[in-house]
Structures are given as C-alpha cells and as structure tokens.
Tab-separated table of C-alpha atoms in Angstrom:
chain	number	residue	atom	x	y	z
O	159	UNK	CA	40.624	-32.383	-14.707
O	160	UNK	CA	38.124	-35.288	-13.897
O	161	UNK	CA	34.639	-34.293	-12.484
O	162	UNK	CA	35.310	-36.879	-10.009
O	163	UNK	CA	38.700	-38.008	-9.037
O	164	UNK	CA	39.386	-40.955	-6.872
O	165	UNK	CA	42.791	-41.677	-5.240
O	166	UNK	CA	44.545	-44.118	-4.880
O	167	UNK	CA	43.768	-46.236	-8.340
O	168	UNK	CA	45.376	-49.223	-7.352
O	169	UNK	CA	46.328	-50.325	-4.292
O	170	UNK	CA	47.942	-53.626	-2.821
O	171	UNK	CA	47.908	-54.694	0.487
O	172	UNK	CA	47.604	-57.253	3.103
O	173	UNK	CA	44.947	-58.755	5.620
O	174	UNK	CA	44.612	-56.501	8.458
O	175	UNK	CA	45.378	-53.076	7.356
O	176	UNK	CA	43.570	-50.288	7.238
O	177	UNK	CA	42.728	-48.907	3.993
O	178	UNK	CA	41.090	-45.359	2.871
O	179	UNK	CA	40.009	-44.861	-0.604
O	180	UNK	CA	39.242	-40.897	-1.497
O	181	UNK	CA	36.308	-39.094	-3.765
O	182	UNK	CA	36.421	-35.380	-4.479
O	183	UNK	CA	34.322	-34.015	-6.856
O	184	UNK	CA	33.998	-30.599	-9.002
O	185	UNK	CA	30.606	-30.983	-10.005
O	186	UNK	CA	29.236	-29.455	-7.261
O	187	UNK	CA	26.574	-32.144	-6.574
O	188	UNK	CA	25.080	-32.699	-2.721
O	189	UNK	CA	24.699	-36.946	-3.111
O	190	UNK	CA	27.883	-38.904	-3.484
O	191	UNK	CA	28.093	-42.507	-3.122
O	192	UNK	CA	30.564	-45.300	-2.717
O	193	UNK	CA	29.695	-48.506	-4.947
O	194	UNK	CA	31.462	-51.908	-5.246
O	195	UNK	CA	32.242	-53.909	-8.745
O	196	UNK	CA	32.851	-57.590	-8.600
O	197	UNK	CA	32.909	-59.851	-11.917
O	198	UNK	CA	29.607	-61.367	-12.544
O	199	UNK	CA	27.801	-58.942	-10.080
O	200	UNK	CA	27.497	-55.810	-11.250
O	201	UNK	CA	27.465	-52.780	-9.208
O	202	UNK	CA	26.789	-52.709	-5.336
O	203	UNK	CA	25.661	-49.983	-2.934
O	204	UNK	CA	28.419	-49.185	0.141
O	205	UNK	CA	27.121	-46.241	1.579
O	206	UNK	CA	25.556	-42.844	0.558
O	207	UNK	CA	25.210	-39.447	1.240
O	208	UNK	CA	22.805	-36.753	0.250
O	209	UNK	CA	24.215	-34.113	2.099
O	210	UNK	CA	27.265	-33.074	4.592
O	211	UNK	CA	25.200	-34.521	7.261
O	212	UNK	CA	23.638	-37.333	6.150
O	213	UNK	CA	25.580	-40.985	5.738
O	214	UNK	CA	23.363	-43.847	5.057
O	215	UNK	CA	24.326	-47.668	4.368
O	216	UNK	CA	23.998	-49.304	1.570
O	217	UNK	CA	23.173	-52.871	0.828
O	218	UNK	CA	27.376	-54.275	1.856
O	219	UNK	CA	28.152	-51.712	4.540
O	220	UNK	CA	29.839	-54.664	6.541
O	221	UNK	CA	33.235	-54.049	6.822
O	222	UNK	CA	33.359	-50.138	5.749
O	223	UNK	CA	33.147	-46.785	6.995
O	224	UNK	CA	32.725	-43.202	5.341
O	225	UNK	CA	33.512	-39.894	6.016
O	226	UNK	CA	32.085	-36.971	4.241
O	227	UNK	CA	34.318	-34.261	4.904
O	228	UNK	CA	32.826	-31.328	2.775
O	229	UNK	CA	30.554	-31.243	-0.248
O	230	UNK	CA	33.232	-32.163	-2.554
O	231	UNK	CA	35.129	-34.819	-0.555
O	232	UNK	CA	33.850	-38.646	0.649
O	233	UNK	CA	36.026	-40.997	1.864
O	234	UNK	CA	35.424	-45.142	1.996
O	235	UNK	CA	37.242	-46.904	4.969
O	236	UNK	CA	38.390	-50.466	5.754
O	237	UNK	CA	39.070	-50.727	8.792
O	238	UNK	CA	40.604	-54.044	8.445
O	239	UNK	CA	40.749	-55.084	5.021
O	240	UNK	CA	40.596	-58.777	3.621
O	241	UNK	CA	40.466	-60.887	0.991
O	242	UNK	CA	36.812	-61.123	0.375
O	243	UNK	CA	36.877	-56.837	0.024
O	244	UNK	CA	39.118	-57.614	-3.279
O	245	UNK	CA	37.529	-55.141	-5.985
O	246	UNK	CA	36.944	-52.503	-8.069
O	247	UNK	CA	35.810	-49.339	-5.890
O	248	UNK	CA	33.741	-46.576	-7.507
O	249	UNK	CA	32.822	-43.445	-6.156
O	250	UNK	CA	29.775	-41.061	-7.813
O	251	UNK	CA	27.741	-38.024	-7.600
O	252	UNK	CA	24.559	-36.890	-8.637
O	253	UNK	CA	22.385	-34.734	-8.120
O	254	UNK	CA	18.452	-35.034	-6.955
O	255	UNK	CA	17.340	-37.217	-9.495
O	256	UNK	CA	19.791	-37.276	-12.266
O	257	UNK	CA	22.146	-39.317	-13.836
O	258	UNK	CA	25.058	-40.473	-11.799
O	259	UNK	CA	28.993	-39.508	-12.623
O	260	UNK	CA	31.646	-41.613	-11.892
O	261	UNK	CA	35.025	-41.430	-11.050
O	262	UNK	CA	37.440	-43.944	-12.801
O	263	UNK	CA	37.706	-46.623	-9.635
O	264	UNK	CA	39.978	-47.590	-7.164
O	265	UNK	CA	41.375	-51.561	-7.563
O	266	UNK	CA	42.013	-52.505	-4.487
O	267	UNK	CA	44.179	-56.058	-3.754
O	268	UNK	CA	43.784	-57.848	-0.601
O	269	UNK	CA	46.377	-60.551	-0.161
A	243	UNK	CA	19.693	-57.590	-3.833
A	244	UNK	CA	19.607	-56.865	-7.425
A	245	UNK	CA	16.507	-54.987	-8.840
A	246	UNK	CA	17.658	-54.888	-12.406
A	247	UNK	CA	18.731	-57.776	-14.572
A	248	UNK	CA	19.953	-57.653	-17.898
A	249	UNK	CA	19.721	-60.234	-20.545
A	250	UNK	CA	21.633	-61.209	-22.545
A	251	UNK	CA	24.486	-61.604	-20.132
A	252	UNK	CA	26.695	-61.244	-23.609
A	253	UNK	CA	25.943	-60.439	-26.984
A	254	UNK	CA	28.611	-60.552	-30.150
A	255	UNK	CA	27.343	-59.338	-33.243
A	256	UNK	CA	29.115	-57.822	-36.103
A	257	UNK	CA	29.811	-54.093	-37.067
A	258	UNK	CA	26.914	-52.668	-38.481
A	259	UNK	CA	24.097	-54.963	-36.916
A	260	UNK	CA	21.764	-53.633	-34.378
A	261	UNK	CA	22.141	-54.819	-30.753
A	262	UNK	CA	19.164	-55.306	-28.025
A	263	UNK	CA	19.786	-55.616	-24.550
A	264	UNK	CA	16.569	-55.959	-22.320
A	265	UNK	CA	16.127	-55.079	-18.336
A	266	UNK	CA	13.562	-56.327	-15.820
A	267	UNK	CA	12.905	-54.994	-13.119
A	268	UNK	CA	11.009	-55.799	-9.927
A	269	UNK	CA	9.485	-52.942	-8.368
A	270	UNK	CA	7.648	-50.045	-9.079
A	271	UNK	CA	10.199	-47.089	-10.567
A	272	UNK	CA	10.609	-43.215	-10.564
A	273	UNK	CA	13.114	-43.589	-13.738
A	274	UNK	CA	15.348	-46.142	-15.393
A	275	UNK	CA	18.946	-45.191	-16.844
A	276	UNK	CA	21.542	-47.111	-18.898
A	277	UNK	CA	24.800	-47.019	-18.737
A	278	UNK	CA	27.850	-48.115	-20.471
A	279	UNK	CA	31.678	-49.484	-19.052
A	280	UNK	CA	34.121	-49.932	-20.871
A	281	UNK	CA	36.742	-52.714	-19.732
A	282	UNK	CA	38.407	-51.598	-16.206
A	283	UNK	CA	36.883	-47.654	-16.884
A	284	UNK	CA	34.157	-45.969	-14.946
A	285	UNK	CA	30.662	-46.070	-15.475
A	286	UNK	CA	29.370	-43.993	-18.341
A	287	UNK	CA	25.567	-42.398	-18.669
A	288	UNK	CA	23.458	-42.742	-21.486
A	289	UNK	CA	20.078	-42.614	-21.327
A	290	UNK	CA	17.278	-41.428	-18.283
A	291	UNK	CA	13.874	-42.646	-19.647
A	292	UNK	CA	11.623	-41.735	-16.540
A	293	UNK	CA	8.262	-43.996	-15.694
A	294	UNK	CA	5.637	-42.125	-17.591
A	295	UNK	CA	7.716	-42.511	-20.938
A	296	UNK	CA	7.262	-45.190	-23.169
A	297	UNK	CA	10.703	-44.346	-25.401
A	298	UNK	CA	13.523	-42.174	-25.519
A	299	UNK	CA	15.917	-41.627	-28.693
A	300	UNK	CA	19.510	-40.180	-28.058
A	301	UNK	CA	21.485	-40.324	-31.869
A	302	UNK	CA	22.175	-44.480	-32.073
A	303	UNK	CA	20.866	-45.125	-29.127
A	304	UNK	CA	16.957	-45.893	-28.702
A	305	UNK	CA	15.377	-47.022	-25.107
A	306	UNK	CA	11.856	-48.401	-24.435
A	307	UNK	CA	10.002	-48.823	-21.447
A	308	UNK	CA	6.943	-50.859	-20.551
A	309	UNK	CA	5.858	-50.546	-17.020
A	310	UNK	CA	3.446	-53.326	-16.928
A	311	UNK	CA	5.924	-55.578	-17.805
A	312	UNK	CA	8.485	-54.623	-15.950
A	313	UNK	CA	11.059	-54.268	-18.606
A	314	UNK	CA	13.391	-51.906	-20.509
A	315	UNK	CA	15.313	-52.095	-23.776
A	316	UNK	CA	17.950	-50.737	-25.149
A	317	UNK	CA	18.953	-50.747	-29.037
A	318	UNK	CA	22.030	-49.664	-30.671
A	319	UNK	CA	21.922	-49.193	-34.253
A	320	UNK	CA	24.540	-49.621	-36.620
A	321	UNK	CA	26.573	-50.718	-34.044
A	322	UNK	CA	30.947	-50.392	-34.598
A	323	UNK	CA	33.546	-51.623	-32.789
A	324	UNK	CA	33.976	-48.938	-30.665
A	325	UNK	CA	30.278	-49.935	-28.458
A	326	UNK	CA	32.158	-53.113	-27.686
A	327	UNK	CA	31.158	-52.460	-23.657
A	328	UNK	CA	29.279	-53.496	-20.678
A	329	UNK	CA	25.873	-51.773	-20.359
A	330	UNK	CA	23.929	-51.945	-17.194
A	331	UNK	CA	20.464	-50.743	-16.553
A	332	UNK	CA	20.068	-49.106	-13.430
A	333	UNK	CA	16.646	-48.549	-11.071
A	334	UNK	CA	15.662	-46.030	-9.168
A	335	UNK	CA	12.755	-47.564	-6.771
A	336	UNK	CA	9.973	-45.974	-5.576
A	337	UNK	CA	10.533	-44.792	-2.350
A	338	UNK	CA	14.292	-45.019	-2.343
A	339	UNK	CA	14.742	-41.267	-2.473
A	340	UNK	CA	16.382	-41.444	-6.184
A	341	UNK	CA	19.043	-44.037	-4.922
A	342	UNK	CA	19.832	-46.260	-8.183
A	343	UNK	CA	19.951	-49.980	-8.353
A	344	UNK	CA	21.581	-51.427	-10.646
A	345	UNK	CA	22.051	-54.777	-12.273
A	346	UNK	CA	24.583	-57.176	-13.457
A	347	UNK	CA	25.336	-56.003	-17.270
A	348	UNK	CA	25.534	-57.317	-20.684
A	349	UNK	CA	28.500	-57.824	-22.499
A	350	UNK	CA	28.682	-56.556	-26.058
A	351	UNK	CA	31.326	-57.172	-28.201
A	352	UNK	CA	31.225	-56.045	-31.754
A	353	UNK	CA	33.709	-57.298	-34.227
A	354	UNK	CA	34.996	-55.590	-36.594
C-alpha cells in the first residue's frame, strides 16, 4: 500500500458543488499538507498542518477548507467548487524538517 | 509567491549527456530539496542539501549550493530516457517553520 493515499483520483463535477478530496497516511508523520498543481505554475501551498490541532493557510486558501481528523487523515474542502479550482490536488507529509512524501493527486474537473 | 525558480524551463538532450538545471532563490534558507515528477504522478524526493553545505552527491545525481548567490544546481550524469521528468527545487525559508516553497520546474526530456 501507498504511504500516502488520496481518494478520489479523478473527479468531475459542476459549478456549485461541494467537493472533499481525502489524505491518509501510514507514515506516521505529524505535518501534512494540501498543495495545488497548475501547468506553468508549479506547486502551490493550500493549507497545512503540523499537528491534530494546528491548521494554517497557505498562500490560495480562498475557496477551501480542511479538516484534520486524526494524525493519519486530512481532508481538502470546496465548498463550492468552480472552474478556476480546475487542477491537480496533492496531498503530503513530512516530518520536522525532512523531505516531503506525496500521494499520487487528485484531478479534479470543474465544468 | 514563488521563492524558487528554475531555469531552464525545458531542457532536451540526448541519452548519455549530462543535464543542469539551476534554482534561485530569494530569501535566506534552512535547506533546499529537489524533486522529480513524472508526467501526471506525484512528486518524488531526491536530494536535501541543507544551507551550510556547499554539495551533495546521491549515485547520478550531484547538487550544489551557493548561498551568496542565491542559487542551486542540480546535475544528472549520464542521463537515459528514463529521467525524462519535471524537477522542481523546493525552499524552505527562514522562519517558515520548515514549510517548503517550491518553484515552477524544468522539463527534461531525454531521447533515446
């Protein structure tokens, strides 16, 4: 099994609805984070968390929400998705000051 | 916004030649890490090479770092055409409690 496992991998849907990505991890790390991949801009920073407690935003938290449920398991939220939030979704974990592991990503279409 | 930036943004070369991708930076870093994608897959580490290092080896893979300037560089040797990836540099500020930056990625194809 994957270290980190993100579900769904592809998803379609339409303006308006409500979309939740999910991150669980085996690794056992404390920090997981929810990044963004758009052609021609590399990676971007959604929001973070260093422990169970602790949710910070990134620099495009507009338009998203987390949840970190337990150690293993953070979730990335739109509450109302569209168009503009087309991408490619990663979720990764590290731990103080290591390397980061990713899952595989999470397309997401907005039509 | 961006911290790192990679240059080339793509690089073909042929099996067996050496490839050099370069990273600047802007700010003052704890460590700088490469990565590698390939197409559609998630992002792959490499290399950590932390700010009081001036080079790190790891088999093919060779990364320098020169603080003064600002820069990073990354060298695969005898490249084949199974490196044909992105690779992206990624930042960890100074004061950003080990949260890494990263940039927009170079494009290397090698043909075969």
């Amino acid at each position: 099994d994957a270290d980190v496992t993100q579900t769904p991998r592809n998803r379609i849907t339409k303006t308006g609805k409500r979309i939740m990505l999910e991150c669980s991890q085996t690794k056992g790390h404390d920090r997981m984070y929810w990044y963004r991949q758009d052609p021609g801009l590399g990676l971007r920073l959604i929001y973070y968390s260093f422990d169970v407690k602790d949710i910070n935003k990134g620099e495009i938290s507009d338009g998203y929400s987390v949840s970190r449920q337990a150690q293993a398991k953070f979730s990335l939220s739109l509450e109302s998705a569209i168009p503009n939030q087309t991408a490619l979704y990663f979720c990764a974990t590290s731990d103080f000051a290591g390397e980061l592991f990713f899952g595989e990503g999470s397309r997401l279409t907005v039509l | 916004s961006q911290q790192g930036e990679e240059d080339p943004q793509a690089l073909s070369i042929q099996e067996g030649e050496n490839a050099t991708m370069n990273c600047s930076y802007k700010t003052s870093i704890n460590n700088l890490q490469w990565y590698r994608q390939n197409s559609g897959r998630g992002l792959v580490h490499l290399i950590l090479i932390r700010s009081n290092e001036r080079e790190k080896h790891s088999g093919r893979l060779r990364v320098t770092l020169d603080t003064s300037k600002k820069s990073s560089s990354l060298l695969i040797t005898a490249s084949r055409a199974a490196d044909t990836a992105s690779y992206f540099c990624a930042t960890d500020a100074r004061g950003s409690n080990y949260k890494l930056t990263f940039g927009k990625g170079t494009l290397l194809t090698v043909n075969p």
